[in-house]
mmCIF file of C-alpha atoms in Angstrom:
data_model
loop_
_atom_site.group_PDB
_atom_site.id
_atom_site.type_symbol
_atom_site.label_atom_id
_atom_site.label_comp_id
_atom_site.label_asym_id
_atom_site.label_seq_id
_atom_site.Cartn_x
_atom_site.Cartn_y
_atom_site.Cartn_z
ATOM 1 C CA UNK V 1 -1.456 -16.268 2.361
ATOM 2 C CA UNK V 2 -0.459 -19.557 0.740
ATOM 3 C CA UNK V 3 -1.549 -19.758 -2.850
ATOM 4 C CA UNK V 4 -3.598 -22.883 -2.167
ATOM 5 C CA UNK V 5 -5.312 -21.328 0.853
ATOM 6 C CA UNK V 6 -5.895 -18.124 -1.088
ATOM 7 C CA UNK V 7 -7.640 -19.907 -3.920
ATOM 8 C CA UNK V 8 -9.881 -21.849 -1.549
ATOM 9 C CA UNK V 9 -10.645 -18.714 0.473
ATOM 10 C CA UNK V 10 -11.626 -16.798 -2.645
ATOM 11 C CA UNK V 11 -14.166 -19.440 -3.625
ATOM 12 C CA UNK V 12 -15.558 -19.692 -0.109
ATOM 13 C CA UNK V 13 -15.879 -15.960 0.394
ATOM 14 C CA UNK V 14 -17.507 -15.529 -2.970
ATOM 15 C CA UNK V 15 -20.062 -18.162 -2.030
ATOM 16 C CA UNK V 16 -20.696 -16.578 1.361
ATOM 17 C CA UNK V 17 -19.443 -19.645 3.234
ATOM 18 C CA UNK V 18 -17.941 -18.982 6.648
ATOM 19 C CA UNK V 19 -15.603 -21.987 6.776
ATOM 20 C CA UNK V 20 -11.941 -21.100 6.210
ATOM 21 C CA UNK V 21 -8.960 -23.169 5.070
ATOM 22 C CA UNK V 22 -6.086 -24.477 7.132
ATOM 23 C CA UNK V 23 -3.538 -21.999 8.542
ATOM 24 C CA UNK V 24 -2.198 -19.796 5.812
ATOM 25 C CA UNK V 25 1.349 -19.087 4.673
ATOM 26 C CA UNK V 26 1.598 -15.302 4.273
ATOM 27 C CA UNK V 27 0.349 -12.132 5.912
ATOM 28 C CA UNK V 28 -3.319 -13.045 6.170
ATOM 29 C CA UNK V 29 -6.149 -11.784 3.989
ATOM 30 C CA UNK V 30 -9.120 -13.374 5.757
ATOM 31 C CA UNK V 31 -10.208 -13.721 9.395
ATOM 32 C CA UNK V 32 -9.939 -17.352 10.418
ATOM 33 C CA UNK V 33 -7.809 -20.405 9.829
ATOM 34 C CA UNK V 34 -4.928 -18.815 11.741
ATOM 35 C CA UNK V 35 -5.169 -15.527 9.848
ATOM 36 C CA UNK V 36 -6.236 -12.142 11.201
ATOM 37 C CA UNK V 37 -6.539 -10.000 8.058
ATOM 38 C CA UNK V 38 -2.924 -8.942 8.525
ATOM 39 C CA UNK V 39 -2.657 -7.335 5.062
ATOM 40 C CA UNK V 40 -5.738 -5.218 5.711
ATOM 41 C CA UNK V 41 -4.611 -4.183 9.172
ATOM 42 C CA UNK V 42 -1.092 -3.310 8.037
ATOM 43 C CA UNK V 43 -2.499 -1.203 5.203
ATOM 44 C CA UNK V 44 -4.899 0.595 7.521
ATOM 45 C CA UNK V 45 -2.170 1.260 10.086
ATOM 46 C CA UNK V 46 -0.046 2.745 7.308
ATOM 47 C CA UNK V 47 -2.509 4.739 5.223
ATOM 48 C CA UNK V 48 -5.981 5.070 6.780
ATOM 49 C CA UNK V 49 -6.944 8.534 8.007
ATOM 50 C CA UNK V 50 -7.714 8.855 11.695
ATOM 51 C CA UNK V 51 -11.439 8.873 12.462
ATOM 52 C CA UNK V 52 -13.023 12.194 11.539
ATOM 53 C CA UNK V 53 -9.886 13.469 9.799
ATOM 54 C CA UNK V 54 -9.992 14.866 6.279
ATOM 55 C CA UNK V 55 -7.214 13.659 4.036
ATOM 56 C CA UNK V 56 -4.464 16.025 2.989
ATOM 57 C CA UNK V 57 -3.149 13.430 0.549
ATOM 58 C CA UNK V 58 -1.131 11.419 3.045
ATOM 59 C CA UNK V 59 -3.986 9.121 4.095
ATOM 60 C CA UNK V 60 -7.153 7.528 2.699
ATOM 61 C CA UNK V 61 -10.605 8.459 3.975
ATOM 62 C CA UNK V 62 -12.889 5.616 5.186
ATOM 63 C CA UNK V 63 -14.636 4.495 1.994
ATOM 64 C CA UNK V 64 -11.495 4.870 -0.084
ATOM 65 C CA UNK V 65 -9.499 3.022 2.564
ATOM 66 C CA UNK V 66 -12.009 0.164 2.378
ATOM 67 C CA UNK V 67 -11.245 -0.251 -1.324
ATOM 68 C CA UNK V 68 -7.500 -0.351 -0.750
ATOM 69 C CA UNK V 69 -7.310 -2.368 2.467
ATOM 70 C CA UNK V 70 -10.506 -4.433 2.346
ATOM 71 C CA UNK V 71 -13.381 -4.690 4.795
ATOM 72 C CA UNK V 72 -15.802 -7.332 6.002
ATOM 73 C CA UNK V 73 -15.580 -10.157 3.409
ATOM 74 C CA UNK V 74 -13.853 -8.002 0.819
ATOM 75 C CA UNK V 75 -10.138 -8.659 0.262
ATOM 76 C CA UNK V 76 -9.596 -5.109 -0.966
ATOM 77 C CA UNK V 77 -6.906 -4.218 -3.487
ATOM 78 C CA UNK V 78 -4.072 -5.271 -1.202
ATOM 79 C CA UNK V 79 -5.561 -8.760 -0.957
ATOM 80 C CA UNK V 80 -6.240 -9.176 -4.679
ATOM 81 C CA UNK V 81 -3.087 -11.259 -5.378
ATOM 82 C CA UNK V 82 -4.448 -13.913 -3.027
ATOM 83 C CA UNK V 83 -7.355 -14.342 -5.438
ATOM 84 C CA UNK V 84 -5.815 -14.203 -8.918
ATOM 85 C CA UNK V 85 -2.037 -14.464 -8.487
ATOM 86 C CA UNK V 86 -1.961 -17.290 -5.979
ATOM 87 C CA UNK V 87 0.412 -19.420 -8.074
ATOM 88 C CA UNK V 88 2.833 -16.640 -9.033
ATOM 89 C CA UNK V 89 5.866 -16.481 -6.691
ATOM 90 C CA UNK V 90 6.761 -13.073 -8.108
ATOM 91 C CA UNK V 91 3.558 -11.597 -6.660
ATOM 92 C CA UNK V 92 4.570 -12.708 -3.161
ATOM 93 C CA UNK V 93 8.391 -12.493 -3.309
ATOM 94 C CA UNK V 94 8.826 -16.245 -2.800
ATOM 95 C CA UNK V 95 11.497 -18.688 -4.049
ATOM 96 C CA UNK V 96 14.519 -16.354 -3.682
ATOM 97 C CA UNK V 97 16.270 -18.597 -1.160
ATOM 98 C CA UNK V 98 20.011 -18.640 -0.606
ATOM 99 C CA UNK V 99 22.430 -19.681 2.129
ATOM 100 C CA UNK V 100 26.157 -19.023 2.160
ATOM 101 C CA UNK V 101 28.287 -22.149 1.842
ATOM 102 C CA UNK V 102 27.260 -25.422 0.236
ATOM 103 C CA UNK V 103 23.704 -24.805 -0.955
ATOM 104 C CA UNK V 104 21.558 -26.011 -3.824
ATOM 105 C CA UNK V 105 21.184 -22.556 -5.346
ATOM 106 C CA UNK V 106 23.692 -19.849 -6.153
ATOM 107 C CA UNK V 107 23.443 -16.228 -5.107
ATOM 108 C CA UNK V 108 22.838 -15.314 -8.748
ATOM 109 C CA UNK V 109 19.867 -17.708 -8.995
ATOM 110 C CA UNK V 110 18.330 -16.359 -5.797
ATOM 111 C CA UNK V 111 18.836 -12.780 -6.958
ATOM 112 C CA UNK V 112 17.188 -13.581 -10.283
ATOM 113 C CA UNK V 113 14.100 -14.854 -8.461
ATOM 114 C CA UNK V 114 14.049 -11.766 -6.265
ATOM 115 C CA UNK V 115 14.303 -9.488 -9.300
ATOM 116 C CA UNK V 116 11.327 -11.320 -10.811
ATOM 117 C CA UNK V 117 9.366 -10.087 -7.812
ATOM 118 C CA UNK V 118 10.734 -6.543 -8.011
ATOM 119 C CA UNK V 119 9.974 -6.288 -11.727
ATOM 120 C CA UNK V 120 6.493 -7.705 -11.223
ATOM 121 C CA UNK V 121 5.769 -5.090 -8.561
ATOM 122 C CA UNK V 122 7.257 -2.350 -10.739
ATOM 123 C CA UNK V 123 4.774 -3.336 -13.418
ATOM 124 C CA UNK V 124 1.874 -2.980 -10.985
ATOM 125 C CA UNK V 125 3.228 0.363 -9.810
ATOM 126 C CA UNK V 126 3.482 1.685 -13.380
ATOM 127 C CA UNK V 127 -0.032 0.382 -14.044
ATOM 128 C CA UNK V 128 -1.322 2.497 -11.163
ATOM 129 C CA UNK V 129 0.409 5.599 -12.542
ATOM 130 C CA UNK V 130 -1.045 5.003 -15.993
ATOM 131 C CA UNK V 131 -4.592 4.306 -14.793
ATOM 132 C CA UNK V 132 -4.662 7.570 -12.822
ATOM 133 C CA UNK V 133 -4.789 9.548 -16.079
ATOM 134 C CA UNK V 134 -8.484 8.726 -16.479
ATOM 135 C CA UNK V 135 -9.394 10.347 -13.152
ATOM 136 C CA UNK V 136 -9.425 13.770 -14.875
ATOM 137 C CA UNK V 137 -11.064 15.092 -18.025
ATOM 138 C CA UNK V 138 -9.503 17.321 -20.678
ATOM 139 C CA UNK V 139 -10.229 20.360 -18.508
ATOM 140 C CA UNK V 140 -8.375 18.822 -15.557
ATOM 141 C CA UNK V 141 -11.560 18.316 -13.590
ATOM 142 C CA UNK V 142 -12.371 15.127 -11.683
ATOM 143 C CA UNK V 143 -14.674 12.844 -13.696
ATOM 144 C CA UNK V 144 -17.712 11.826 -11.654
ATOM 145 C CA UNK V 145 -18.118 8.349 -13.145
ATOM 146 C CA UNK V 146 -14.443 7.545 -12.605
ATOM 147 C CA UNK V 147 -14.433 8.227 -8.855
ATOM 148 C CA UNK V 148 -17.908 7.113 -7.791
ATOM 149 C CA UNK V 149 -17.837 4.675 -4.873
ATOM 150 C CA UNK V 150 -21.564 4.115 -4.569
ATOM 151 C CA UNK V 151 -20.631 0.456 -4.850
ATOM 152 C CA UNK V 152 -17.361 -1.198 -3.847
ATOM 153 C CA UNK V 153 -14.678 -1.665 -6.456
ATOM 154 C CA UNK V 154 -15.046 -4.938 -8.346
ATOM 155 C CA UNK V 155 -11.588 -6.465 -8.175
ATOM 156 C CA UNK V 156 -10.046 -9.164 -10.328
ATOM 157 C CA UNK V 157 -12.820 -9.542 -12.893
ATOM 158 C CA UNK V 158 -11.466 -7.330 -15.664
ATOM 159 C CA UNK V 159 -14.875 -5.670 -15.860
ATOM 160 C CA UNK V 160 -14.098 -2.765 -13.517
ATOM 161 C CA UNK V 161 -13.849 0.495 -15.465
ATOM 162 C CA UNK V 162 -13.706 3.177 -12.767
ATOM 163 C CA UNK V 163 -10.274 4.790 -12.825
ATOM 164 C CA UNK V 164 -10.181 5.207 -9.057
ATOM 165 C CA UNK V 165 -10.776 1.478 -8.635
ATOM 166 C CA UNK V 166 -8.275 0.341 -11.269
ATOM 167 C CA UNK V 167 -5.611 2.683 -9.907
ATOM 168 C CA UNK V 168 -6.168 1.549 -6.327
ATOM 169 C CA UNK V 169 -6.190 -2.101 -7.397
ATOM 170 C CA UNK V 170 -2.865 -1.844 -9.221
ATOM 171 C CA UNK V 171 -1.296 -0.009 -6.305
ATOM 172 C CA UNK V 172 -2.770 -2.483 -3.816
ATOM 173 C CA UNK V 173 -1.275 -5.402 -5.727
ATOM 174 C CA UNK V 174 2.126 -3.725 -5.513
ATOM 175 C CA UNK V 175 1.625 -3.187 -1.773
ATOM 176 C CA UNK V 176 0.804 -6.858 -1.276
ATOM 177 C CA UNK V 177 4.184 -7.854 -2.639
ATOM 178 C CA UNK V 178 6.205 -5.301 -0.682
ATOM 179 C CA UNK V 179 4.418 -6.298 2.528
ATOM 180 C CA UNK V 180 5.087 -9.975 1.826
ATOM 181 C CA UNK V 181 8.773 -9.134 1.321
ATOM 182 C CA UNK V 182 9.068 -8.293 5.031
ATOM 183 C CA UNK V 183 7.229 -11.450 6.082
ATOM 184 C CA UNK V 184 8.793 -13.860 3.602
ATOM 185 C CA UNK V 185 12.410 -12.673 3.757
ATOM 186 C CA UNK V 186 15.108 -12.309 6.386
ATOM 187 C CA UNK V 187 15.528 -8.582 5.664
ATOM 188 C CA UNK V 188 14.213 -7.350 9.027
ATOM 189 C CA UNK V 189 14.426 -10.385 11.289
ATOM 190 C CA UNK V 190 16.908 -12.405 13.363
ATOM 191 C CA UNK V 191 17.810 -16.090 13.480
ATOM 192 C CA UNK V 192 16.993 -18.264 16.470
ATOM 193 C CA UNK V 193 20.084 -17.832 18.691
ATOM 194 C CA UNK V 194 19.500 -21.228 20.322
ATOM 195 C CA UNK V 195 20.063 -23.159 17.075
ATOM 196 C CA UNK V 196 22.891 -23.302 14.531
ATOM 197 C CA UNK V 197 22.593 -21.350 11.297
ATOM 198 C CA UNK V 198 21.408 -23.507 8.434
ATOM 199 C CA UNK V 199 18.541 -24.120 6.034
ATOM 200 C CA UNK V 200 16.074 -24.493 8.919
ATOM 201 C CA UNK V 201 17.454 -21.434 10.724
ATOM 202 C CA UNK V 202 18.843 -18.971 8.155
ATOM 203 C CA UNK V 203 20.612 -15.809 9.301
ATOM 204 C CA UNK V 204 18.621 -12.627 9.831
ATOM 205 C CA UNK V 205 19.751 -9.271 8.454
ATOM 206 C CA UNK V 206 17.913 -7.064 10.967
ATOM 207 C CA UNK V 207 17.696 -4.210 8.439
ATOM 208 C CA UNK V 208 15.283 -1.248 8.563
ATOM 209 C CA UNK V 209 12.562 -0.172 6.149
ATOM 210 C CA UNK V 210 12.196 1.083 3.543
ATOM 211 C CA UNK V 211 14.305 -1.369 1.586
ATOM 212 C CA UNK V 212 16.442 -0.200 -1.332
ATOM 213 C CA UNK V 213 15.615 -3.544 -2.971
ATOM 214 C CA UNK V 214 12.001 -2.380 -3.411
ATOM 215 C CA UNK V 215 12.725 0.575 -5.684
ATOM 216 C CA UNK V 216 9.501 0.432 -7.663
ATOM 217 C CA UNK V 217 10.017 3.748 -9.457
ATOM 218 C CA UNK V 218 13.412 2.642 -10.700
ATOM 219 C CA UNK V 219 14.461 0.610 -13.711
ATOM 220 C CA UNK V 220 17.924 -0.607 -12.705
ATOM 221 C CA UNK V 221 18.582 -3.820 -10.833
ATOM 222 C CA UNK V 222 18.842 -3.009 -7.116
ATOM 223 C CA UNK V 223 21.798 -4.090 -5.020
ATOM 224 C CA UNK V 224 20.904 -7.253 -3.095
ATOM 225 C CA UNK V 225 22.639 -8.098 0.212
ATOM 226 C CA UNK V 226 24.656 -11.298 -0.072
ATOM 227 C CA UNK V 227 22.751 -13.068 2.714
ATOM 228 C CA UNK V 228 19.246 -11.965 1.693
ATOM 229 C CA UNK V 229 16.816 -14.852 1.313
ATOM 230 C CA UNK V 230 13.122 -15.523 0.939
ATOM 231 C CA UNK V 231 11.579 -18.971 1.352
ATOM 232 C CA UNK V 232 11.046 -21.737 -1.175
ATOM 233 C CA UNK V 233 7.338 -22.504 -1.491
ATOM 234 C CA UNK V 234 5.422 -25.629 -2.496
ATOM 235 C CA UNK V 235 1.894 -26.623 -1.542
ATOM 236 C CA UNK V 236 3.229 -29.026 1.109
ATOM 237 C CA UNK V 237 5.057 -26.158 2.790
ATOM 238 C CA UNK V 238 6.968 -27.436 5.817
ATOM 239 C CA UNK V 239 10.252 -27.691 7.697
ATOM 240 C CA UNK V 240 12.383 -29.415 6.586
ATOM 241 C CA UNK V 241 11.483 -28.843 2.976
ATOM 242 C CA UNK V 242 10.009 -31.472 0.687
ATOM 243 C CA UNK V 243 9.658 -31.926 -3.085
ATOM 244 C CA UNK V 244 11.280 -28.979 -4.900
ATOM 245 C CA UNK V 245 12.106 -27.379 -1.538
ATOM 246 C CA UNK V 246 13.985 -30.342 -0.096
ATOM 247 C CA UNK V 247 17.206 -29.228 1.673
ATOM 248 C CA UNK V 248 16.288 -25.585 1.001
ATOM 249 C CA UNK V 249 15.168 -22.647 3.144
ATOM 250 C CA UNK V 250 11.378 -22.911 3.103
ATOM 251 C CA UNK V 251 8.569 -20.446 3.367
ATOM 252 C CA UNK V 252 7.313 -22.378 6.380
ATOM 253 C CA UNK V 253 10.608 -21.883 8.176
ATOM 254 C CA UNK V 254 11.161 -18.220 7.358
ATOM 255 C CA UNK V 255 7.781 -16.480 7.285
ATOM 256 C CA UNK V 256 6.436 -14.159 9.988
ATOM 257 C CA UNK V 257 2.935 -14.144 8.599
ATOM 258 C CA UNK V 258 0.442 -14.364 11.386
ATOM 259 C CA UNK V 259 -0.400 -12.639 14.634
ATOM 260 C CA UNK V 260 -2.470 -9.724 15.875
ATOM 261 C CA UNK V 261 -1.983 -6.293 14.272
ATOM 262 C CA UNK V 262 -3.687 -3.173 15.626
ATOM 263 C CA UNK V 263 -5.049 -1.357 12.518
ATOM 264 C CA UNK V 264 -4.723 2.032 14.225
ATOM 265 C CA UNK V 265 -1.316 1.882 15.882
ATOM 266 C CA UNK V 266 0.362 -0.929 13.984
ATOM 267 C CA UNK V 267 1.214 -2.707 17.226
ATOM 268 C CA UNK V 268 2.003 -6.369 16.494
ATOM 269 C CA UNK V 269 1.511 -9.079 19.108
ATOM 270 C CA UNK V 270 0.773 -12.806 19.542
ATOM 271 C CA UNK V 271 2.839 -14.220 16.655
ATOM 272 C CA UNK V 272 2.006 -17.788 15.686
ATOM 273 C CA UNK V 273 4.693 -18.877 13.208
ATOM 274 C CA UNK V 274 8.024 -20.356 14.392
ATOM 275 C CA UNK V 275 10.184 -17.603 12.889
ATOM 276 C CA UNK V 276 7.716 -14.949 14.018
ATOM 277 C CA UNK V 277 8.005 -16.160 17.601
ATOM 278 C CA UNK V 278 11.787 -15.655 17.670
ATOM 279 C CA UNK V 279 12.448 -12.452 19.618
ATOM 280 C CA UNK V 280 10.396 -9.625 18.128
ATOM 281 C CA UNK V 281 10.576 -10.891 14.538
ATOM 282 C CA UNK V 282 6.836 -10.611 13.911
ATOM 283 C CA UNK V 283 6.739 -7.037 15.213
ATOM 284 C CA UNK V 284 9.743 -6.147 13.042
ATOM 285 C CA UNK V 285 8.114 -7.630 9.944
ATOM 286 C CA UNK V 286 4.889 -5.713 10.567
ATOM 287 C CA UNK V 287 6.707 -2.453 11.345
ATOM 288 C CA UNK V 288 8.777 -2.841 8.180
ATOM 289 C CA UNK V 289 5.692 -3.534 6.075
ATOM 290 C CA UNK V 290 3.907 -0.479 7.485
ATOM 291 C CA UNK V 291 6.881 1.803 6.851
ATOM 292 C CA UNK V 292 7.340 0.404 3.340
ATOM 293 C CA UNK V 293 3.637 0.876 2.577
ATOM 294 C CA UNK V 294 3.834 4.538 3.552
ATOM 295 C CA UNK V 295 7.013 4.934 1.524
ATOM 296 C CA UNK V 296 5.453 3.418 -1.587
ATOM 297 C CA UNK V 297 2.487 5.784 -1.331
ATOM 298 C CA UNK V 298 4.946 8.694 -1.208
ATOM 299 C CA UNK V 299 6.697 7.191 -4.213
ATOM 300 C CA UNK V 300 3.428 6.900 -6.128
ATOM 301 C CA UNK V 301 2.610 10.529 -5.382
ATOM 302 C CA UNK V 302 6.051 11.540 -6.638
ATOM 303 C CA UNK V 303 5.598 9.428 -9.778
ATOM 304 C CA UNK V 304 2.246 11.088 -10.500
ATOM 305 C CA UNK V 305 3.816 14.534 -10.163
ATOM 306 C CA UNK V 306 6.724 13.554 -12.404
ATOM 307 C CA UNK V 307 4.360 12.136 -15.018
ATOM 308 C CA UNK V 308 1.528 14.637 -15.020
ATOM 309 C CA UNK V 309 2.806 17.812 -13.376
ATOM 310 C CA UNK V 310 2.132 19.187 -9.922
ATOM 311 C CA UNK V 311 -1.410 20.500 -10.479
ATOM 312 C CA UNK V 312 -2.794 17.368 -12.137
ATOM 313 C CA UNK V 313 -1.019 15.102 -9.660
ATOM 314 C CA UNK V 314 -2.500 17.032 -6.746
ATOM 315 C CA UNK V 315 -5.994 16.495 -8.138
ATOM 316 C CA UNK V 316 -5.322 12.802 -8.794
ATOM 317 C CA UNK V 317 -4.013 12.256 -5.261
ATOM 318 C CA UNK V 318 -7.039 14.064 -3.870
ATOM 319 C CA UNK V 319 -9.396 11.951 -5.997
ATOM 320 C CA UNK V 320 -7.787 8.716 -4.815
ATOM 321 C CA UNK V 321 -7.779 9.566 -1.116
ATOM 322 C CA UNK V 322 -11.057 11.477 -0.658
ATOM 323 C CA UNK V 323 -14.485 9.892 -0.366
ATOM 324 C CA UNK V 324 -16.187 12.914 -1.980
ATOM 325 C CA UNK V 325 -13.692 14.020 -4.615
ATOM 326 C CA UNK V 326 -16.247 15.894 -6.714
ATOM 327 C CA UNK V 327 -16.626 18.457 -3.940
ATOM 328 C CA UNK V 328 -13.192 18.167 -2.375
ATOM 329 C CA UNK V 329 -10.966 17.999 -5.446
ATOM 330 C CA UNK V 330 -11.568 20.875 -7.809
ATOM 331 C CA UNK V 331 -8.888 22.810 -9.614
ATOM 332 C CA UNK V 332 -9.719 25.702 -7.333
ATOM 333 C CA UNK V 333 -10.191 24.104 -3.944
ATOM 334 C CA UNK V 334 -12.663 25.356 -1.385
ATOM 335 C CA UNK V 335 -9.789 26.887 0.547
ATOM 336 C CA UNK V 336 -8.655 28.756 -2.539
ATOM 337 C CA UNK V 337 -12.196 30.004 -3.146
ATOM 338 C CA UNK V 338 -12.496 31.126 0.462
ATOM 339 C CA UNK V 339 -9.199 32.974 0.230
ATOM 340 C CA UNK V 340 -10.164 34.636 -3.042
ATOM 341 C CA UNK V 341 -13.572 35.675 -1.711
ATOM 342 C CA UNK V 342 -12.021 36.900 1.517
ATOM 343 C CA UNK V 343 -9.438 38.910 -0.381
ATOM 344 C CA UNK V 344 -12.224 40.429 -2.460
ATOM 345 C CA UNK V 345 -14.239 41.366 0.598
ATOM 346 C CA UNK V 346 -11.189 42.861 2.262
ATOM 347 C CA UNK V 347 -10.565 44.863 -0.898
ATOM 348 C CA UNK V 348 -14.146 46.137 -0.979
ATOM 349 C CA UNK V 349 -14.047 47.077 2.686
ATOM 350 C CA UNK V 350 -10.759 48.848 2.179
ATOM 351 C CA UNK V 351 -12.147 50.714 -0.818
ATOM 352 C CA UNK V 352 -15.190 51.710 1.214
ATOM 353 C CA UNK V 353 -13.017 53.143 3.967
ATOM 354 C CA UNK V 354 -10.959 55.035 1.405
ATOM 355 C CA UNK V 355 -14.051 56.514 -0.256
ATOM 356 C CA UNK V 356 -15.471 57.511 3.116
ATOM 357 C CA UNK V 357 -12.194 59.154 4.111
ATOM 358 C CA UNK V 358 -12.050 61.126 0.850
ATOM 359 C CA UNK V 359 -15.629 62.343 1.357
ATOM 360 C CA UNK V 360 -14.934 63.453 4.905
ATOM 361 C CA UNK V 361 -11.875 65.359 3.735
ATOM 362 C CA UNK V 362 -13.857 67.091 0.997
ATOM 363 C CA UNK V 363 -16.566 68.058 3.481
ATOM 364 C CA UNK V 364 -13.993 69.562 5.833
ATOM 365 C CA UNK V 365 -12.457 71.530 2.966
ATOM 366 C CA UNK V 366 -15.868 72.808 1.906
ATOM 367 C CA UNK V 367 -16.722 73.932 5.434
ATOM 368 C CA UNK V 368 -13.371 75.664 5.888
ATOM 369 C CA UNK V 369 -13.682 77.376 2.502
#
């Protein structure tokens, strides 16, 4: 979503008003004004458990998914940057534009802007790992007050104390940026073959997800393809660019922000932006964002295990993804208890058979003697 539209939308939603701003300039966070809650639907397609399915750690159950993806008027964690980071290009991977040949910016300048985004998202990712520590007490049991979802997570206020909420919010903010990367860059798309390559029609890289550029667990600078570009953004976002974006690749010309996304299958149809309408660019951007979202959840799980050990990480992952973690996420799971009890019963039954067999043998010996 454009930072201007995001700020207006936040005020309107908070006030309960149904009017929405003019068409947005990123994967959408609200329903209306040209947006279709694209961030929410991408996140659900990637990480929401199928209806009636218990999470095994690879998906989020309904209430937990609501906190991450958003629901009704709630932006959810993935939409939080469109409320409080609307003016920060690093939160949306903007302003990393470059075009080979005579261009206003060098490859090094564009890469520096892109690394600002990567480092910003790494910070959010590390924040999620750190906040997860408070999900468990000193006995490695889930803390009731830290995982209670009797009320929705309060995002963006600084007053939220529940560890499940703060962990999901930090992770959701990281997901917002990685999803925007696929919409705002030419990583996964193609140029319009009917027009010459230039600032209004930059080349497309047509690369798959996940992207090595988005190494959020890492600390080194990733390798950036020479032709990789995101769009320059100003409030008067248009093609050709104006103000600071004059004669540059613009967000308006490169984004694949809006269209219909099926939150169950991830199917992407009815694109509405110029670049999104070229070939299957919108579908590629959505598919890349979904795959990257799943990858980053796997990365977060791996980071939790590396930081806290396998047992603690397993409990943390369970607490984040389950709607009833107090019952579902104990050190000795229900399955373990069932197995232990079953083994005990089998042992008792076996012992009973053995005792009975010994008695019968003694009786036979007594009768024969």
